[in-house]
Short mmCIF file of C-alpha atoms in Angstrom, two decimals:
data_model
loop_
_atom_site.label_atom_id
_atom_site.label_comp_id
_atom_site.label_asym_id
_atom_site.label_seq_id
_atom_site.Cartn_x
_atom_site.Cartn_y
_atom_site.Cartn_z
CA MET A 26 3.87 -48.69 -5.05
CA LYS A 27 6.45 -50.57 -7.04
CA THR A 28 3.79 -52.23 -9.19
CA LEU A 29 3.03 -48.89 -10.83
CA ARG A 30 6.74 -48.22 -11.31
CA ILE A 31 7.04 -51.53 -13.12
CA LEU A 32 4.06 -50.75 -15.37
CA SER A 33 5.64 -47.37 -16.06
CA ALA A 34 8.98 -48.97 -16.91
CA LEU A 35 7.42 -51.55 -19.22
CA LEU A 36 5.92 -48.75 -21.33
CA THR A 37 9.26 -47.01 -21.83
CA TYR A 38 11.72 -47.49 -24.67
CA PRO A 39 13.46 -50.85 -24.13
CA ASP A 40 16.99 -49.60 -23.71
CA ALA A 41 19.83 -51.44 -21.96
CA ASP A 42 18.78 -50.20 -18.50
CA LEU A 43 15.25 -51.51 -18.87
CA LEU A 44 16.36 -54.87 -20.23
CA ALA A 45 18.85 -55.26 -17.38
CA ALA A 46 16.14 -54.50 -14.79
CA LEU A 47 13.61 -57.04 -16.13
CA PRO A 48 14.62 -59.93 -13.81
CA GLU A 49 13.60 -57.81 -10.81
CA PHE A 50 10.06 -57.20 -12.00
CA VAL A 51 8.20 -60.49 -11.55
CA PRO A 52 9.31 -61.09 -7.93
CA VAL A 53 8.22 -57.56 -7.01
CA LEU A 54 4.83 -57.96 -8.69
CA GLU A 55 4.25 -61.23 -6.83
CA ARG A 56 5.42 -59.87 -3.50
CA GLU A 57 3.32 -56.71 -3.69
CA ALA A 58 0.30 -58.59 -5.15
CA TRP A 59 -1.53 -55.36 -5.96
CA LEU A 60 -2.76 -56.91 -9.21
CA PRO A 61 -5.01 -59.96 -9.67
CA ALA A 62 -3.15 -63.20 -10.34
CA SER A 63 -4.28 -63.33 -13.99
CA GLU A 64 -2.81 -59.90 -14.71
CA ARG A 65 0.44 -60.77 -12.91
CA LYS A 66 0.75 -63.92 -15.01
CA ALA A 67 0.18 -61.99 -18.24
CA LEU A 68 2.77 -59.38 -17.23
CA ALA A 69 5.26 -62.13 -16.49
CA GLY A 70 4.73 -63.34 -20.06
CA LEU A 71 5.45 -59.86 -21.42
CA ILE A 72 8.55 -59.54 -19.25
CA ASN A 73 9.83 -62.92 -20.42
CA THR A 74 9.17 -61.98 -24.05
CA LEU A 75 11.11 -58.73 -23.70
CA ALA A 76 13.95 -60.51 -21.92
CA ALA A 77 14.21 -63.07 -24.72
CA SER A 78 13.96 -60.49 -27.53
CA ASP A 79 16.84 -59.21 -29.57
CA PRO A 80 17.35 -55.65 -28.23
CA ILE A 81 17.29 -54.05 -31.67
CA GLU A 82 14.08 -55.85 -32.61
CA ALA A 83 12.48 -54.89 -29.28
CA GLN A 84 13.35 -51.25 -29.88
CA GLU A 85 12.05 -51.27 -33.46
CA ARG A 86 8.80 -52.87 -32.29
CA TYR A 87 8.35 -50.17 -29.63
CA ILE A 88 8.99 -47.35 -32.10
CA LEU A 89 6.58 -48.75 -34.68
CA LEU A 90 3.84 -49.03 -32.07
CA PHE A 91 4.13 -45.97 -29.89
CA ASP A 92 6.29 -43.41 -31.67
CA ARG A 93 5.06 -43.73 -35.23
CA THR A 94 1.31 -44.13 -34.85
CA ARG A 95 -0.62 -41.20 -33.39
CA SER A 96 -3.52 -43.42 -32.35
CA LEU A 97 -1.13 -45.32 -30.07
CA SER A 98 0.70 -42.29 -28.72
CA LEU A 99 1.59 -42.62 -25.03
CA HIS A 100 1.11 -38.86 -24.58
CA LEU A 101 -2.29 -38.61 -22.93
CA PHE A 102 -3.23 -35.12 -24.09
CA GLU A 103 -2.49 -36.07 -27.70
CA HIS A 104 -5.77 -37.99 -27.66
CA VAL A 105 -7.74 -35.17 -26.04
CA HIS A 106 -6.27 -31.90 -27.32
CA GLY A 107 -4.21 -32.89 -30.35
CA GLU A 108 -2.02 -29.93 -31.28
CA SER A 109 -4.45 -27.27 -30.05
CA ARG A 110 -3.42 -24.43 -27.73
CA ASP A 111 -5.43 -26.08 -24.95
CA ARG A 112 -2.79 -28.77 -24.76
CA GLY A 113 -0.17 -26.24 -23.64
CA GLN A 114 -2.30 -25.10 -20.70
CA ALA A 115 -3.06 -28.71 -19.80
CA MET A 116 0.69 -29.39 -19.76
CA VAL A 117 1.27 -26.46 -17.42
CA ASP A 118 -1.47 -27.67 -15.10
CA LEU A 119 -0.01 -31.17 -15.04
CA ILE A 120 3.46 -29.85 -14.21
CA LYS A 121 1.87 -27.94 -11.33
CA LEU A 122 0.20 -31.14 -10.12
CA TYR A 123 3.58 -32.88 -10.11
CA GLU A 124 5.23 -29.99 -8.28
CA ASP A 125 2.49 -29.82 -5.66
CA GLY A 126 3.04 -33.54 -5.07
CA GLY A 127 6.78 -33.05 -4.57
CA PHE A 128 7.54 -34.98 -7.74
CA THR A 129 10.47 -33.84 -9.88
CA PRO A 130 10.76 -35.77 -13.16
CA THR A 131 14.28 -36.76 -14.15
CA THR A 132 13.41 -37.10 -17.82
CA LYS A 133 12.99 -34.73 -20.75
CA GLU A 134 9.68 -36.33 -21.73
CA LEU A 135 6.55 -34.19 -21.83
CA PRO A 136 4.55 -34.34 -18.58
CA ASP A 137 1.59 -36.14 -20.19
CA PHE A 138 3.78 -39.10 -21.17
CA LEU A 139 1.89 -42.07 -19.69
CA PRO A 140 4.95 -43.76 -18.10
CA LEU A 141 5.84 -40.48 -16.40
CA PHE A 142 2.26 -40.04 -15.18
CA LEU A 143 2.32 -43.60 -13.78
CA GLU A 144 5.62 -42.94 -12.05
CA PHE A 145 4.02 -39.93 -10.35
CA ALA A 146 1.01 -42.05 -9.37
CA SER A 147 3.39 -44.58 -7.83
CA THR A 148 4.51 -41.95 -5.31
CA ARG A 149 0.94 -41.46 -4.00
CA GLN A 150 -0.97 -43.40 -1.38
CA PRO A 151 -2.95 -46.35 -2.85
CA GLU A 152 -6.36 -44.68 -3.02
CA GLU A 153 -4.98 -41.47 -4.51
CA ALA A 154 -2.96 -43.51 -7.00
CA ARG A 155 -6.10 -45.40 -8.02
CA ASP A 156 -7.98 -42.12 -8.46
CA LEU A 157 -5.21 -40.81 -10.71
CA ILE A 158 -5.30 -43.95 -12.83
CA GLN A 159 -9.06 -43.61 -13.28
CA GLN A 160 -8.83 -40.11 -14.75
CA PRO A 161 -7.31 -41.01 -18.17
CA LEU A 162 -9.22 -44.31 -18.19
CA GLN A 163 -10.96 -43.70 -21.54
CA VAL A 164 -7.63 -43.06 -23.29
CA MET A 165 -6.00 -46.12 -21.74
CA ALA A 166 -8.99 -48.26 -22.70
CA ALA A 167 -8.75 -47.03 -26.31
CA LEU A 168 -5.04 -47.81 -26.38
CA ARG A 169 -5.81 -51.26 -25.01
CA GLU A 170 -8.33 -51.97 -27.78
CA ARG A 171 -5.94 -50.81 -30.50
CA LEU A 172 -3.12 -52.95 -29.11
CA ALA A 173 -5.46 -55.94 -28.94
CA LYS A 174 -6.37 -55.44 -32.61
CA ARG A 175 -2.68 -55.66 -33.46
CA GLY A 176 -1.92 -58.57 -31.15
CA ALA A 177 0.75 -56.39 -29.53
CA ILE A 178 2.82 -57.78 -26.67
CA TYR A 179 2.17 -54.67 -24.54
CA LEU A 180 -1.51 -55.50 -24.07
CA PRO A 181 -0.99 -56.90 -20.50
CA VAL A 182 0.17 -53.51 -19.24
CA PHE A 183 -3.13 -51.90 -20.19
CA ASP A 184 -5.13 -54.84 -18.88
CA ALA A 185 -3.32 -54.33 -15.59
CA LEU A 186 -4.07 -50.59 -15.54
CA LEU A 187 -7.76 -51.19 -16.21
CA ALA A 188 -7.82 -53.80 -13.44
CA LEU A 189 -6.21 -51.36 -11.02
CA ALA A 190 -8.75 -48.65 -11.90
CA ARG A 191 -11.63 -50.89 -10.74
CA VAL A 192 -14.11 -48.94 -12.85
CA LYS A 193 -15.31 -49.47 -16.41
CA PRO A 194 -14.65 -46.88 -19.11
CA ASP A 195 -17.62 -44.95 -20.41
CA ALA A 196 -18.80 -46.92 -23.44
CA ALA A 197 -19.89 -43.88 -25.47
CA MET A 198 -16.66 -41.98 -24.89
CA LEU A 199 -14.60 -45.05 -25.70
CA GLU A 200 -16.52 -45.54 -28.93
CA ARG A 201 -15.80 -41.97 -29.97
CA LEU A 202 -12.10 -42.35 -29.28
CA LEU A 203 -11.99 -45.60 -31.22
CA ALA A 204 -13.68 -43.90 -34.16
CA GLU A 205 -10.55 -41.80 -34.70
CA PRO A 206 -8.15 -42.86 -37.50
CA ASP A 207 -5.96 -45.82 -36.55
CA PRO A 208 -3.59 -46.49 -39.46
CA GLU A 209 -0.98 -49.22 -39.53
CA PRO A 210 2.63 -48.01 -39.08
CA ASP A 211 3.62 -49.00 -42.64
CA ASP A 212 0.79 -46.98 -44.25
CA LEU A 213 2.71 -43.72 -44.61
CA GLU A 214 -0.05 -41.80 -46.39
CA ALA A 215 -2.61 -42.70 -43.74
CA LEU A 216 -0.13 -41.86 -40.98
CA ASP A 217 0.42 -38.40 -42.44
CA ALA A 218 -3.32 -37.82 -42.63
CA ALA A 219 -3.82 -38.97 -39.04
CA TRP A 220 -1.17 -36.59 -37.69
CA GLU A 221 -3.01 -33.72 -39.40
CA GLU A 222 -6.36 -34.49 -37.74
CA GLU A 223 -7.92 -31.98 -35.38
CA GLU A 224 -8.06 -32.75 -31.67
CA VAL A 225 -10.83 -34.98 -30.35
CA ARG A 226 -13.97 -33.05 -29.39
CA PHE A 227 -17.14 -34.60 -28.07
CA GLY A 228 -19.67 -31.83 -28.45
CA PRO A 229 -20.90 -28.98 -26.24
CA ALA A 230 -21.20 -31.17 -23.13
CA ALA A 231 -17.75 -32.68 -23.52
CA GLY A 232 -16.28 -30.70 -20.66
CA SER A 233 -18.36 -32.59 -18.13
CA ASP A 234 -17.87 -36.14 -19.35
CA GLY A 235 -15.13 -38.64 -18.64
CA CYS A 236 -12.99 -38.04 -21.71
CA GLY A 237 -14.00 -34.73 -23.21
CA HIS A 238 -12.09 -31.69 -24.32
CA ASP A 239 -11.58 -30.14 -20.87
CA SER A 240 -12.35 -33.01 -18.51
CA LEU A 241 -9.04 -34.86 -18.44
CA ALA A 242 -7.02 -31.71 -17.95
CA SER A 243 -9.33 -30.37 -15.24
CA LYS A 244 -9.28 -33.65 -13.33
CA LEU A 245 -5.51 -33.90 -13.45
CA ARG A 246 -5.01 -30.33 -12.27
CA GLN A 247 -7.29 -31.08 -9.26
CA ALA A 248 -8.45 -27.46 -9.05
CA ARG A 249 -4.85 -26.17 -8.87
CA ARG A 250 -3.88 -23.18 -10.97
CA PRO A 251 -0.48 -22.89 -12.65
CA ALA A 252 2.22 -20.75 -11.08
CA PRO A 253 2.71 -17.41 -12.86
CA GLY A 254 5.39 -17.57 -15.52
CA LEU A 255 5.67 -21.36 -15.51
CA ALA A 256 6.92 -22.38 -18.94
CA THR A 257 5.27 -24.96 -21.16
CA PRO A 258 7.63 -27.83 -22.14
CA ASP A 259 9.18 -27.86 -25.59
CA PRO A 260 7.45 -30.61 -27.61
CA ALA A 261 10.75 -31.27 -29.40
CA SER A 262 12.44 -32.42 -26.21
CA LEU A 263 11.59 -36.10 -26.28
CA ARG A 264 13.51 -39.11 -25.00
CA PRO A 265 15.24 -40.30 -22.91
CA ALA A 266 12.23 -41.87 -21.26
CA VAL A 267 11.64 -42.67 -17.60
CA THR A 268 14.74 -44.04 -15.95
CA THR A 269 14.36 -47.69 -14.96
CA SER A 270 17.66 -48.54 -13.33
CA THR A 271 16.59 -47.13 -9.96
CA ALA A 272 12.83 -47.48 -10.35
CA LEU A 273 12.52 -50.30 -7.83
CA ARG A 274 15.05 -49.02 -5.34
CA ARG A 275 13.49 -45.71 -4.40
#
């Protein structure tokens, strides 16, 4: 499903490859028509905005939003496990899920990086892809609300993901996520404090809800256990992000 590959690409760092690929996106979205017309129109607006942006300004905007502010991190487990040891096991389980699906990432990003997760989902059949998108729904909904508060241009991507999920996020879980610190990128003191916060925990029953401490990881692993000796990725190995130059040709 090329629509998911496009959504994945739009959430990656706007390097030269991404900017060069932008003219391909709108025709593919219209031809595949997997999204409602309103979401396709909003995505076309985002694509046009990126295409008209100065590359340096587009890159600075991306960094300020997604790389500097923990509350807008595109690493899914950041919002569930923080820096706890549970995050390492969740990473291992997610790598195993990718391997079992015959998916070999060509990036050094951590496996819970949302664009990478969406690229994996794009290799699945439509119903399985939709099920995958539903699993981190609470996190994506929280990201959507925080982007809306900032009037960020990336809002249409999350509107599209919520539309594809076809289910509503759990209101209580979303409220708890949104209660976490959400500093502005120029408030350095608040940013430092936010990065030191403990991981999100939703009480003793959190493991059985839609966005609790163990739920996201357990859903993504789909009852698969990690292979013995499988290494956890090095958190320092970030960027380059998902490759976009061939995203629509595979």
